[in-house]
Short mmCIF file of C-alpha atoms and ligand atoms in Angstrom, two decimals:
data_model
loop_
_atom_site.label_atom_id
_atom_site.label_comp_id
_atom_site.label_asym_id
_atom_site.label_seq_id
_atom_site.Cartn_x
_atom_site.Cartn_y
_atom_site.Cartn_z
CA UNK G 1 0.00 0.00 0.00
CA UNK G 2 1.45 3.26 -1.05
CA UNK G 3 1.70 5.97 1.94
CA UNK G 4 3.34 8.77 2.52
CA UNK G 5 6.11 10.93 1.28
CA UNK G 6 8.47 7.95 1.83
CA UNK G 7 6.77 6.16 -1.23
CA UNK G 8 6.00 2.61 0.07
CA UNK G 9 5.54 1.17 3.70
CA UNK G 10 7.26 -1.51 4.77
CA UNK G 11 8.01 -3.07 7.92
CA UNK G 12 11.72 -2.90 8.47
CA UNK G 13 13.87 -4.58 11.64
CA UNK G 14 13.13 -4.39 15.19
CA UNK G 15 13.36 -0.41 16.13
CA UNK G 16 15.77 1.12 18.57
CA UNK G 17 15.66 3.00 21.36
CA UNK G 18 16.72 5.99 21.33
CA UNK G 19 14.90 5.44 17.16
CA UNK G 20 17.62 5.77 14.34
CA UNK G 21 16.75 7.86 11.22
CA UNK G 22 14.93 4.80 9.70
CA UNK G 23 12.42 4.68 12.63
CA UNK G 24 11.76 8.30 12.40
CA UNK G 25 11.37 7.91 8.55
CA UNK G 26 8.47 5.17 9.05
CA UNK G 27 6.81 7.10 12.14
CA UNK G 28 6.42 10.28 9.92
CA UNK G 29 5.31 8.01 6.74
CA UNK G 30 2.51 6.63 9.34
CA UNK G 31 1.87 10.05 11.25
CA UNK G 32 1.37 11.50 7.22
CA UNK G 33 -0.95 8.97 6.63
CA UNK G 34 -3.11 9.26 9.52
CA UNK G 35 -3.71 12.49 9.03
CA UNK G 36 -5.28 12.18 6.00
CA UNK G 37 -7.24 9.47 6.89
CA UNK G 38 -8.18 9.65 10.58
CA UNK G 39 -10.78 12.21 11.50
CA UNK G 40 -10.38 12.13 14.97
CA UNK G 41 -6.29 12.67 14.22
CA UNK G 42 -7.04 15.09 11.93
CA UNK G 43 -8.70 17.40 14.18
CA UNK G 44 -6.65 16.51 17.07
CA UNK G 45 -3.70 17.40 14.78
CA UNK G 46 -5.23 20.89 13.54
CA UNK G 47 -6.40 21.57 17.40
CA UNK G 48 -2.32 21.69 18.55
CA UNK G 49 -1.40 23.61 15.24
CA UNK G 50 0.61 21.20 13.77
CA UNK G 51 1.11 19.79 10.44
CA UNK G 52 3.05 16.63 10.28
CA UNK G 53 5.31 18.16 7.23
CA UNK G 54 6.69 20.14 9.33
CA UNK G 55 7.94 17.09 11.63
CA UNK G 56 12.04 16.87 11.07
CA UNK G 57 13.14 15.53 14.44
CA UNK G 58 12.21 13.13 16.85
CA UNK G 59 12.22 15.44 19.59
CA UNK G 60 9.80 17.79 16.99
CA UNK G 61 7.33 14.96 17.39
CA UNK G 62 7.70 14.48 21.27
CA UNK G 63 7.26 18.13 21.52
CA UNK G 64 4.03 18.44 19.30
CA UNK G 65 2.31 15.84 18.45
CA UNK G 66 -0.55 15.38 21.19
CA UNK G 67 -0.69 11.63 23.07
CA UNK G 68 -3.79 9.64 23.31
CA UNK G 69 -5.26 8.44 26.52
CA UNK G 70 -7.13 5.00 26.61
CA UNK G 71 -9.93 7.14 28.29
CA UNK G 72 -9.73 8.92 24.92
CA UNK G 73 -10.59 6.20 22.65
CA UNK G 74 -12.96 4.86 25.06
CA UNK G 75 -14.55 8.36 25.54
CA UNK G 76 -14.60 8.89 21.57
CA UNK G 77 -16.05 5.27 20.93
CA UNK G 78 -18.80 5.80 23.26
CA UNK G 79 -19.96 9.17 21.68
CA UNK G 80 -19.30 7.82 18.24
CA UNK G 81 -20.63 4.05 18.32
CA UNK G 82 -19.44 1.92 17.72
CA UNK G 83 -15.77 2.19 16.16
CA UNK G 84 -15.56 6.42 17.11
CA UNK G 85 -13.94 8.98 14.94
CA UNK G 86 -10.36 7.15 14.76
CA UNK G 87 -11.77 4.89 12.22
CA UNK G 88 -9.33 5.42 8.95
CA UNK G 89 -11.34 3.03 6.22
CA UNK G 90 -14.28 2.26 5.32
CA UNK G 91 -15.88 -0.44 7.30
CA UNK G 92 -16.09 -2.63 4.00
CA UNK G 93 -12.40 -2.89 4.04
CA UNK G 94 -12.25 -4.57 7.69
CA UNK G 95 -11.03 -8.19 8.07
CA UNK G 96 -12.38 -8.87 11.45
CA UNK G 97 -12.89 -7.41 14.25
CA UNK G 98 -11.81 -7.93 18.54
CA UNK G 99 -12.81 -6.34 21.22
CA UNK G 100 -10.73 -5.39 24.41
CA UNK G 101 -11.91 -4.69 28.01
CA UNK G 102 -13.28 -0.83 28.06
CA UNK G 103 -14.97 -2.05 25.94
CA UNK G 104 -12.88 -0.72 22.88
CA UNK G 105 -13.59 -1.95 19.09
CA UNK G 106 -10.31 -3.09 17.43
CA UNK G 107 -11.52 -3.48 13.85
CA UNK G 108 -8.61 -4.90 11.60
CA UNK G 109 -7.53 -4.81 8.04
CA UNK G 110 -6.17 -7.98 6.17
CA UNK G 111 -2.76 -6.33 5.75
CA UNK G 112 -2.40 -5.46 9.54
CA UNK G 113 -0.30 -7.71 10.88
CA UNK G 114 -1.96 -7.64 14.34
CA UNK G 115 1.73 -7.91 16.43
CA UNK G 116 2.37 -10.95 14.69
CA UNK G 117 5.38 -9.70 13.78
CA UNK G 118 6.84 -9.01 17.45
CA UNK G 119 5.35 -12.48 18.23
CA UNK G 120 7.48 -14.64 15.67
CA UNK G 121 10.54 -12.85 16.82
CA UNK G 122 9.78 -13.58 20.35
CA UNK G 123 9.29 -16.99 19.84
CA UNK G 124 12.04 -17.92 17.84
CA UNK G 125 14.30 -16.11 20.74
CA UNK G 126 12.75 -18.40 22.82
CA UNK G 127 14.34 -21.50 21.21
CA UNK G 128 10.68 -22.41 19.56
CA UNK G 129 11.24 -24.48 16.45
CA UNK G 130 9.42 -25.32 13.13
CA UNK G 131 7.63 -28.86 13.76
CA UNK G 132 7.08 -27.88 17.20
CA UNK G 133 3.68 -28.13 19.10
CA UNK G 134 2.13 -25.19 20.61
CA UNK G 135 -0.70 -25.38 22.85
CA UNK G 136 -2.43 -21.96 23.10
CA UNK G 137 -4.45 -21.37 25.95
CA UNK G 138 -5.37 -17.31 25.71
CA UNK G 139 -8.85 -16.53 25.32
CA UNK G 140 -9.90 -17.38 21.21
CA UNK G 141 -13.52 -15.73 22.62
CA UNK G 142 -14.03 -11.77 21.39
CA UNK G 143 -10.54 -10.55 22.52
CA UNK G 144 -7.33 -10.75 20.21
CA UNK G 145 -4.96 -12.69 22.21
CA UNK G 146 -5.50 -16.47 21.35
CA UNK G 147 -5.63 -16.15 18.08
CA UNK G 148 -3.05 -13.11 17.92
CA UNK G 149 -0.47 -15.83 18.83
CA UNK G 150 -2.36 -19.22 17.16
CA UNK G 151 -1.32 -17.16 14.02
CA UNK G 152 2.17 -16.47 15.16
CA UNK G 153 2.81 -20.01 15.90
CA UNK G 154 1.31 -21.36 12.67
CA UNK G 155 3.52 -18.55 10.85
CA UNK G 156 6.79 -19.87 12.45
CA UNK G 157 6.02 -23.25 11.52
CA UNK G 158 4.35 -24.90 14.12
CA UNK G 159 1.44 -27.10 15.10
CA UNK G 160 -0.80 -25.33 16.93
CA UNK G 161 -3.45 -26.52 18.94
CA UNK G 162 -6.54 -23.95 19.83
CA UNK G 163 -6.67 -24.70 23.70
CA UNK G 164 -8.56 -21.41 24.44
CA UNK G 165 -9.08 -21.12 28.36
CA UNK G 166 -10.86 -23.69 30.94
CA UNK G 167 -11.61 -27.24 30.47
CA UNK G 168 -8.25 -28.06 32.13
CA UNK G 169 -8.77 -32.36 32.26
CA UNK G 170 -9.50 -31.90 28.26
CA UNK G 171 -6.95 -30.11 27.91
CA UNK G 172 -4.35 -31.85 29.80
CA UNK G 173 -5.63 -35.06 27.62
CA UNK G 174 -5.53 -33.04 24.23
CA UNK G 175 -1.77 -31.91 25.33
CA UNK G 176 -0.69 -35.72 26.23
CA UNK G 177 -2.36 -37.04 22.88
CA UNK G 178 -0.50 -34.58 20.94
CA UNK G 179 2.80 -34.66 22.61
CA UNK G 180 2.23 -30.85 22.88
CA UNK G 181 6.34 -29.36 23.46
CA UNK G 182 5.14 -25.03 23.86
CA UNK G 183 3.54 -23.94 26.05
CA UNK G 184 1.26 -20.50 25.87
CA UNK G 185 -0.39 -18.50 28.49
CA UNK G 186 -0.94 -17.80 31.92
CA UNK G 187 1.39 -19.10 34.06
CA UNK G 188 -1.61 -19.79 36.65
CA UNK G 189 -3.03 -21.79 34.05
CA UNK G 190 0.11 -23.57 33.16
CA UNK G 191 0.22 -23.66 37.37
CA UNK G 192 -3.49 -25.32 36.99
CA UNK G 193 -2.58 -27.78 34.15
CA UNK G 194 -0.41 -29.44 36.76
CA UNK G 195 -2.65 -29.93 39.84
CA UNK G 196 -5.28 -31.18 36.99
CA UNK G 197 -3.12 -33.69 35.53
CA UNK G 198 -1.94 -34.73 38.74
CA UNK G 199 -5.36 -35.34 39.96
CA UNK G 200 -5.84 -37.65 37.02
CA UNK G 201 -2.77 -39.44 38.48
CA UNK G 202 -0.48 -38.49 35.64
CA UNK G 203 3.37 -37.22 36.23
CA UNK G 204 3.81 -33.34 34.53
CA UNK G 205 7.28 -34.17 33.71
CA UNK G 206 6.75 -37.84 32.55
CA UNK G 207 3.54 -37.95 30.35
CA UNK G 208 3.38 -34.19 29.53
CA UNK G 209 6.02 -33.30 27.25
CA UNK G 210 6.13 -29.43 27.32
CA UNK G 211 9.79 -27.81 27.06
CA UNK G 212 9.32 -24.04 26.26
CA UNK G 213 6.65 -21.91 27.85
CA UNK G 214 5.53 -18.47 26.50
CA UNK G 215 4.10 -16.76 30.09
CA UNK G 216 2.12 -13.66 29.18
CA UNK G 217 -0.97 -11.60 30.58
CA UNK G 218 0.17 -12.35 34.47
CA UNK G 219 3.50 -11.69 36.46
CA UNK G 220 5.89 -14.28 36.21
CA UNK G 221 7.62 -14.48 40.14
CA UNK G 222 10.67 -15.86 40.24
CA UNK G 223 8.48 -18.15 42.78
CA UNK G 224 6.25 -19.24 40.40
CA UNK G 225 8.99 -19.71 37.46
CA UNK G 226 10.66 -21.93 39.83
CA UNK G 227 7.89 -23.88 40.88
CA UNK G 228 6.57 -24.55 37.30
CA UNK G 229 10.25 -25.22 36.21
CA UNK G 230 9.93 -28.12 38.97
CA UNK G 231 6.36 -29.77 38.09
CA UNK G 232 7.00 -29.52 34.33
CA UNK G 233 10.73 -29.68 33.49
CA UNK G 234 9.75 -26.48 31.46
CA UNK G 235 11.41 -23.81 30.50
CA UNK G 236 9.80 -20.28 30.92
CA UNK G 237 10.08 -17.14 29.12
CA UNK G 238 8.45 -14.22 30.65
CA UNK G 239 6.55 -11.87 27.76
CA UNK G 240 4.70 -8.71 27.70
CA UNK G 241 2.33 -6.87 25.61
CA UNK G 242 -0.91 -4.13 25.84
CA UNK G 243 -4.36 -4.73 24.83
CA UNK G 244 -4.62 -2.14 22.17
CA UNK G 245 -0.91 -2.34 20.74
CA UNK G 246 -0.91 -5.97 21.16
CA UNK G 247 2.58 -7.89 22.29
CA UNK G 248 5.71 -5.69 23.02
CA UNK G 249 8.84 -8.07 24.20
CA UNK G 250 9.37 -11.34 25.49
CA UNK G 251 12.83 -12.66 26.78
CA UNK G 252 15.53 -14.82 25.59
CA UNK G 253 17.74 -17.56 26.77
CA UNK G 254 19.62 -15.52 28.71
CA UNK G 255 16.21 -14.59 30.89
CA UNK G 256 17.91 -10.94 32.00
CA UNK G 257 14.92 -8.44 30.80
CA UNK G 258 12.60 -8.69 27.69
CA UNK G 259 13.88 -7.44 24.37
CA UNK G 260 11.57 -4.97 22.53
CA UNK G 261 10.95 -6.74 18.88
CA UNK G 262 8.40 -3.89 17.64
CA UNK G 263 8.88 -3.87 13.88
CA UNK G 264 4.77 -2.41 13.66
CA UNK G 265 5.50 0.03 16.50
CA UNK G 266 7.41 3.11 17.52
CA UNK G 267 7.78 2.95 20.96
CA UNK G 268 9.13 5.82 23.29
CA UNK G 269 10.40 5.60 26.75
CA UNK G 270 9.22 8.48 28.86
CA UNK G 271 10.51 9.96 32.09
CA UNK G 272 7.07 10.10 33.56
CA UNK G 273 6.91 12.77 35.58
CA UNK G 274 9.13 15.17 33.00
CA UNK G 275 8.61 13.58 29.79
CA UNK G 276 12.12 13.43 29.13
CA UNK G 277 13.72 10.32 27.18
CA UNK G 278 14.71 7.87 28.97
CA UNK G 279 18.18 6.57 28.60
CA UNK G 280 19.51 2.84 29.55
CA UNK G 281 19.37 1.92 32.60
CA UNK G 282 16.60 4.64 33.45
CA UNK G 283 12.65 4.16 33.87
CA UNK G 284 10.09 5.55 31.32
CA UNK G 285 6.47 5.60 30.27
CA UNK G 286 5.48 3.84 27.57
CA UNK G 287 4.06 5.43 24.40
CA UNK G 288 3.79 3.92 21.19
CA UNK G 289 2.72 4.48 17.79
CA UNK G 290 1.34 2.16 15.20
CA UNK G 291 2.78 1.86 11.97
CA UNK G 292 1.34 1.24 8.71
CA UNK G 293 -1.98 1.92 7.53
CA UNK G 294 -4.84 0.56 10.43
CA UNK G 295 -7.92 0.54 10.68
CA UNK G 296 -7.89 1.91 13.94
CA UNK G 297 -4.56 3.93 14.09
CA UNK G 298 -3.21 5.35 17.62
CA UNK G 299 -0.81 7.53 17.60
CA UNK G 300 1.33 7.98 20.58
CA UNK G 301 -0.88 6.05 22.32
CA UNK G 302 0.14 5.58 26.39
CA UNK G 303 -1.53 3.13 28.19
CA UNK G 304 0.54 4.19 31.58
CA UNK G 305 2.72 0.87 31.76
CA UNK G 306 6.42 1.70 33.07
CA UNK G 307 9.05 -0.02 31.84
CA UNK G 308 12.76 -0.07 32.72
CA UNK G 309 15.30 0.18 30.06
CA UNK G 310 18.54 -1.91 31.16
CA UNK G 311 22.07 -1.28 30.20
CA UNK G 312 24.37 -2.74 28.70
CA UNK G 313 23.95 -5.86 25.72
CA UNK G 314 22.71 -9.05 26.02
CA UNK G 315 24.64 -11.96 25.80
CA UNK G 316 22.68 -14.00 23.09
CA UNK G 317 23.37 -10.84 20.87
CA UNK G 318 20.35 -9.57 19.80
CA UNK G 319 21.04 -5.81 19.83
CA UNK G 320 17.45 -4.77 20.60
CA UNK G 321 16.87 -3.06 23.38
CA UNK G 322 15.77 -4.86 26.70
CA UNK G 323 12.91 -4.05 29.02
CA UNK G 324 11.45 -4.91 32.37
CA UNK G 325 8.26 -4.31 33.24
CA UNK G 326 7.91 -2.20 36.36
CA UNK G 327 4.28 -1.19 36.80
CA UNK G 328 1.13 0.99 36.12
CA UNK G 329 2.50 4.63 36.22
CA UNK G 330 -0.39 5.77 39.00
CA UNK G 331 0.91 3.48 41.77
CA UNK G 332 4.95 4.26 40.95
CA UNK G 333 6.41 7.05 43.83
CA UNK G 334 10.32 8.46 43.17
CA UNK G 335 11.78 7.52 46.50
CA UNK G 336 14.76 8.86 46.77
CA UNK G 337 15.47 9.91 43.22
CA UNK G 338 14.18 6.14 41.87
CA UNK G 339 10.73 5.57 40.28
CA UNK G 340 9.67 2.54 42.94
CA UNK G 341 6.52 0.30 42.21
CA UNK G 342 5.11 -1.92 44.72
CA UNK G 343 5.18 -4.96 42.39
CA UNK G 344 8.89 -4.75 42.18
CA UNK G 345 8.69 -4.97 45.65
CA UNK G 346 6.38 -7.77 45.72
CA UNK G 347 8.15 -9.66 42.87
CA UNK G 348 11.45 -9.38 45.24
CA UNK G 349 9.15 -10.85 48.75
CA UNK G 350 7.77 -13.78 46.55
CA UNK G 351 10.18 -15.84 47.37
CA UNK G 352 10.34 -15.98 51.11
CA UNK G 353 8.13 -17.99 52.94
CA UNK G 354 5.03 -16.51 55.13
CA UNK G 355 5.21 -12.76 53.61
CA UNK G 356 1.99 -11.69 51.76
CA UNK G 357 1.52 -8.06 53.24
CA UNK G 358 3.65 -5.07 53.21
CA UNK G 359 3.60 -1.13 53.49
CA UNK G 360 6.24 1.34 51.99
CA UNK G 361 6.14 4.40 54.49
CA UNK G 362 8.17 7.71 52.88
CA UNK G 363 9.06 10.40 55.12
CA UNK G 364 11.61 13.67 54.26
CA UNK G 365 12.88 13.88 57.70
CA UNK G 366 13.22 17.68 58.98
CA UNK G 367 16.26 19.31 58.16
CA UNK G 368 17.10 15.98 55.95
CA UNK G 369 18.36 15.89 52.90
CA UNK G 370 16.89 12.60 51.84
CA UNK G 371 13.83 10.97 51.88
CA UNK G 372 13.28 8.25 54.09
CA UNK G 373 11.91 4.82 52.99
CA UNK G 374 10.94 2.00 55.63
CA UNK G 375 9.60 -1.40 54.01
CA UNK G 376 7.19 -2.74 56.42
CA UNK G 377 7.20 -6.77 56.30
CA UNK G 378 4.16 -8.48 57.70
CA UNK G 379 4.89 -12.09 58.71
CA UNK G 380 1.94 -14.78 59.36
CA UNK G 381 4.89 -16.18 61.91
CA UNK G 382 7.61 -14.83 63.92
CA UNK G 383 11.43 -15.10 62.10
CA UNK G 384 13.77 -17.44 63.57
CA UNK G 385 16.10 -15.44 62.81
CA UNK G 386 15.07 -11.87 62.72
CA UNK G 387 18.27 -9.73 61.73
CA UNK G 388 19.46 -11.84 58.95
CA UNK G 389 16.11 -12.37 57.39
CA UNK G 390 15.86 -8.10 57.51
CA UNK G 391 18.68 -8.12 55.51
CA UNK G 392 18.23 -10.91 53.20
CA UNK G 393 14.75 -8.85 52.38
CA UNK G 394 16.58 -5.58 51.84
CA UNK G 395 18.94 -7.43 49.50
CA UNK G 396 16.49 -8.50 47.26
CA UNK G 397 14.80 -4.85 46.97
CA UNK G 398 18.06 -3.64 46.49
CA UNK G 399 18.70 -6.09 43.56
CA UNK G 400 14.80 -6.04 42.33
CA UNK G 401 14.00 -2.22 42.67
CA UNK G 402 17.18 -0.62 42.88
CA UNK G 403 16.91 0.82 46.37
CA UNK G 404 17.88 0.54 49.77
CA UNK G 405 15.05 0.30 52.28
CA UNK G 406 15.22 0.18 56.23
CA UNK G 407 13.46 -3.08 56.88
CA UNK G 408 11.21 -3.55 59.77
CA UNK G 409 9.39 -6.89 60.23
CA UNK G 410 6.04 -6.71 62.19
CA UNK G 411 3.27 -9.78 62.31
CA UNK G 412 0.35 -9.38 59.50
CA UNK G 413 -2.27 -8.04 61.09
CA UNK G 414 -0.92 -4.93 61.74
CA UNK G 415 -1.20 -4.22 57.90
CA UNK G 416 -4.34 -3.73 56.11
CA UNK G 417 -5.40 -6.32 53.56
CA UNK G 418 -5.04 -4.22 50.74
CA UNK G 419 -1.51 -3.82 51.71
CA UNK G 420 -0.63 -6.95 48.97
CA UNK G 421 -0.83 -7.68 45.43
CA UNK G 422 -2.92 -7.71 42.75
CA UNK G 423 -3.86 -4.11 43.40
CA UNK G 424 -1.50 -2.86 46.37
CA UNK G 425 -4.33 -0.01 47.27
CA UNK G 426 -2.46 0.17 50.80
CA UNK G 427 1.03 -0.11 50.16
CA UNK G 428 2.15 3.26 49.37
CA UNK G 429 2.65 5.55 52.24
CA UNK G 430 3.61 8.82 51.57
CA UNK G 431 4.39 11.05 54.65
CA UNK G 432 6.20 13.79 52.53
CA UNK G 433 4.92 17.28 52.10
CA UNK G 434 4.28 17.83 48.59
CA UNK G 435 4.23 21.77 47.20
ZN1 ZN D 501 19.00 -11.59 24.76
#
């Protein structure tokens, strides 16, 4: 499909961060085309004065072009039903059509490639081969994800069976029969899979035959990787993506951080309280473009997920950049100069035994220079050995979150149940004086 004033789209390599000359060419060539065919982008374009020809730089774009909320969409689909004013072709051109939770309409043209791209890259890092068998247990119902990555399978030259979700005994007898070696989705599921086919008085390791696992939708602990490495003699790579955008990065064999394969996306990393790029080894805000001609385009689209970017190169040697996630931007606090979420926290307490609950409490001291941060451990039972178990737990922030914490352990119920994960509503407890 012709676009542009670069002539012809095409998807090109994984992009960089910071983007070379090549990304900015094919974000401008996409930013060009949405303008002419997006009404919503059109008038959100005209509203900040801008006209995409007169977009040179990267930082031009940072510094004009306007970001879209997921409220926005949702907000625009609602007073528009059903697809809203983003819509960019004529509904006769649509190939099918998800839906994500909001509930947002993601119609699709046959040329979109859906993040298939990012996926086949991803699983070929993982060590996935042509011949192997992938059992895909994501959702095939209404939302993308099950058949986002059925597709990608098929494409790298797999056998792919359609697990979709539940049915867990069928499913353990469907992956037997088939001498199923991938695994994809949850790890609770995968976590499931093995109390179910132990309860039909089969061996995970022995009469299931899975060696690579593709985790994605859910936190991957180190707990449960371990634990599911154990029952299944699996390997597990950890992978992320976003509802709209679709997947994002999934790790290697070295398992140190995800690498960003988007070949469909421009992504930015985004100090988020400045809006600053971030460099390696900092922490930014997501915000990504889609490339190409879509149906539904978004253009620097920022679904608040914070990722950090770490330094250095990998050792399998793919030169893309690698990211882990941190959190939803809402629930991050700078302690101390470092953008802190509570599931980095979490993710570094999953390991120990009898910890579920625990409280951050920042304080700026009078007269201090620094902020104060005291990690508040609840244990269901007393430590046996209470000093060195303070500072095996401060270790593991340090390593996980990049901070030092004072560490004070106190029993459970002095915290209040929302003090834990999934939604950590009471962890965060900020005693500083804000201006
Ligand atoms: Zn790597």
């Amino acid at each position: 499909m012709t676009i542009g004033r670069a002539g012809c789209y095409r998807i090109g390599s994984p992009m960089r961060w910071p983007p070379t000359s090549d990304d900015l060419t094919r974000l401008l060539d996409s930013l060009t085309w949405v303008a002419e065919h997006s009404p919503y982008y059109r008038r959100a374009f005209a509203d900040a004065g801008l006209r995409v020809a007169d977009l040179h730089t990267y930082d031009d774009v940072r510094r004009l072009v306007p970001r879209t909320a997921k409220t926005d969409l949702v907000a625009n689909q609602r007073a528009h039903p059903p697809f809203g004013e983003f819509l960019a072709v004529p509904r006769s051109d649509f190939a099918s059509l998800h839906t994500s939770p909001g509930p947002i309409l993601i119609p699709r043209i046959a040329s979109e490639r859906g993040g298939t791209p990012v996926l086949k890259e991803a699983i070929k890092a993982m060590g996935v081969r042509p011949g192997d068998i992938a059992h895909v247990t994501l959702s095939y119902h209404i939302m993308p994800g099950g058949l986002r990555l059925h597709r990608a399978f098929e494409e790298a030259g797999c056998l792919v069976i359609n697990g979709g979700t539940g049915q867990s005994q069928l499913q353990v007898e469907v992956a037997r029969a088939w001498g199923a070696t991938v695994y994809a989705g949850t790890p609770s599921f995968l976590a499931n899979l093995g109390d179910t086919a132990k309860s039909m008085g089969l061996d995970p390791r022995r009469d299931l035959h899975y060696r690579v696992g593709f985790s994605t939708a859910e936190a991957l602990t180190p707990a449960l990787r371990r634990e599911l490495g154990d029952t299944f003699g699996i390997e597990l790579f950890d992978h992320c993506g976003e509802a709209q955008i679709g997947p994002l990065a999934g790790e290697c064999r070295e398992h140190e951080g995800m690498h960003l394969h988007a070949e469909d996306l421009f992504c930015e990393f985004l100090d988020p309280e400045t809006g600053e790029p971030v460099e390696e080894g900092g922490t930014g805000e997501l915000v990504a473009t889609q490339l190409g001609p879509r149906a539904l385009p978004l253009v620097r689209y920022a679904p608040g997920d914070v990722f950090r970017l770490l330094p250095g190169a990998c050792a399998c040697g793919d030169p893309s950049p690698r990211i882990a996630f941190v959190g939803q931007k809402g629930a991050i606090r700078k302690i101390k100069g470092v953008l802190v979420h509570p599931a980095q926290v979490h993710r570094a307490l999953s390991e120990l035994p009898g910890v579920s609950r625990f409280q951050i409490v920042v304080e700026h001291p009078e007269g201090e220079r620094y902020d104060r941060a005291v990690l508040r451990v609840g244990l269901t039972e007393p430590a046996a050995d209470p000093a060195g178990f303070a500072r095996d737990v401060a270790a593991r922030v340090k390593a996980i979150a990049l901070i030092g914490m004072e560490v004070e352990l106190v029993s459970e119920s002095e915290l209040p149940e929302g003090a834990a994960a999934p939604r950590f509503a009471d962890v965060m407890v900020d005693r500083r004086r804000h201006a």
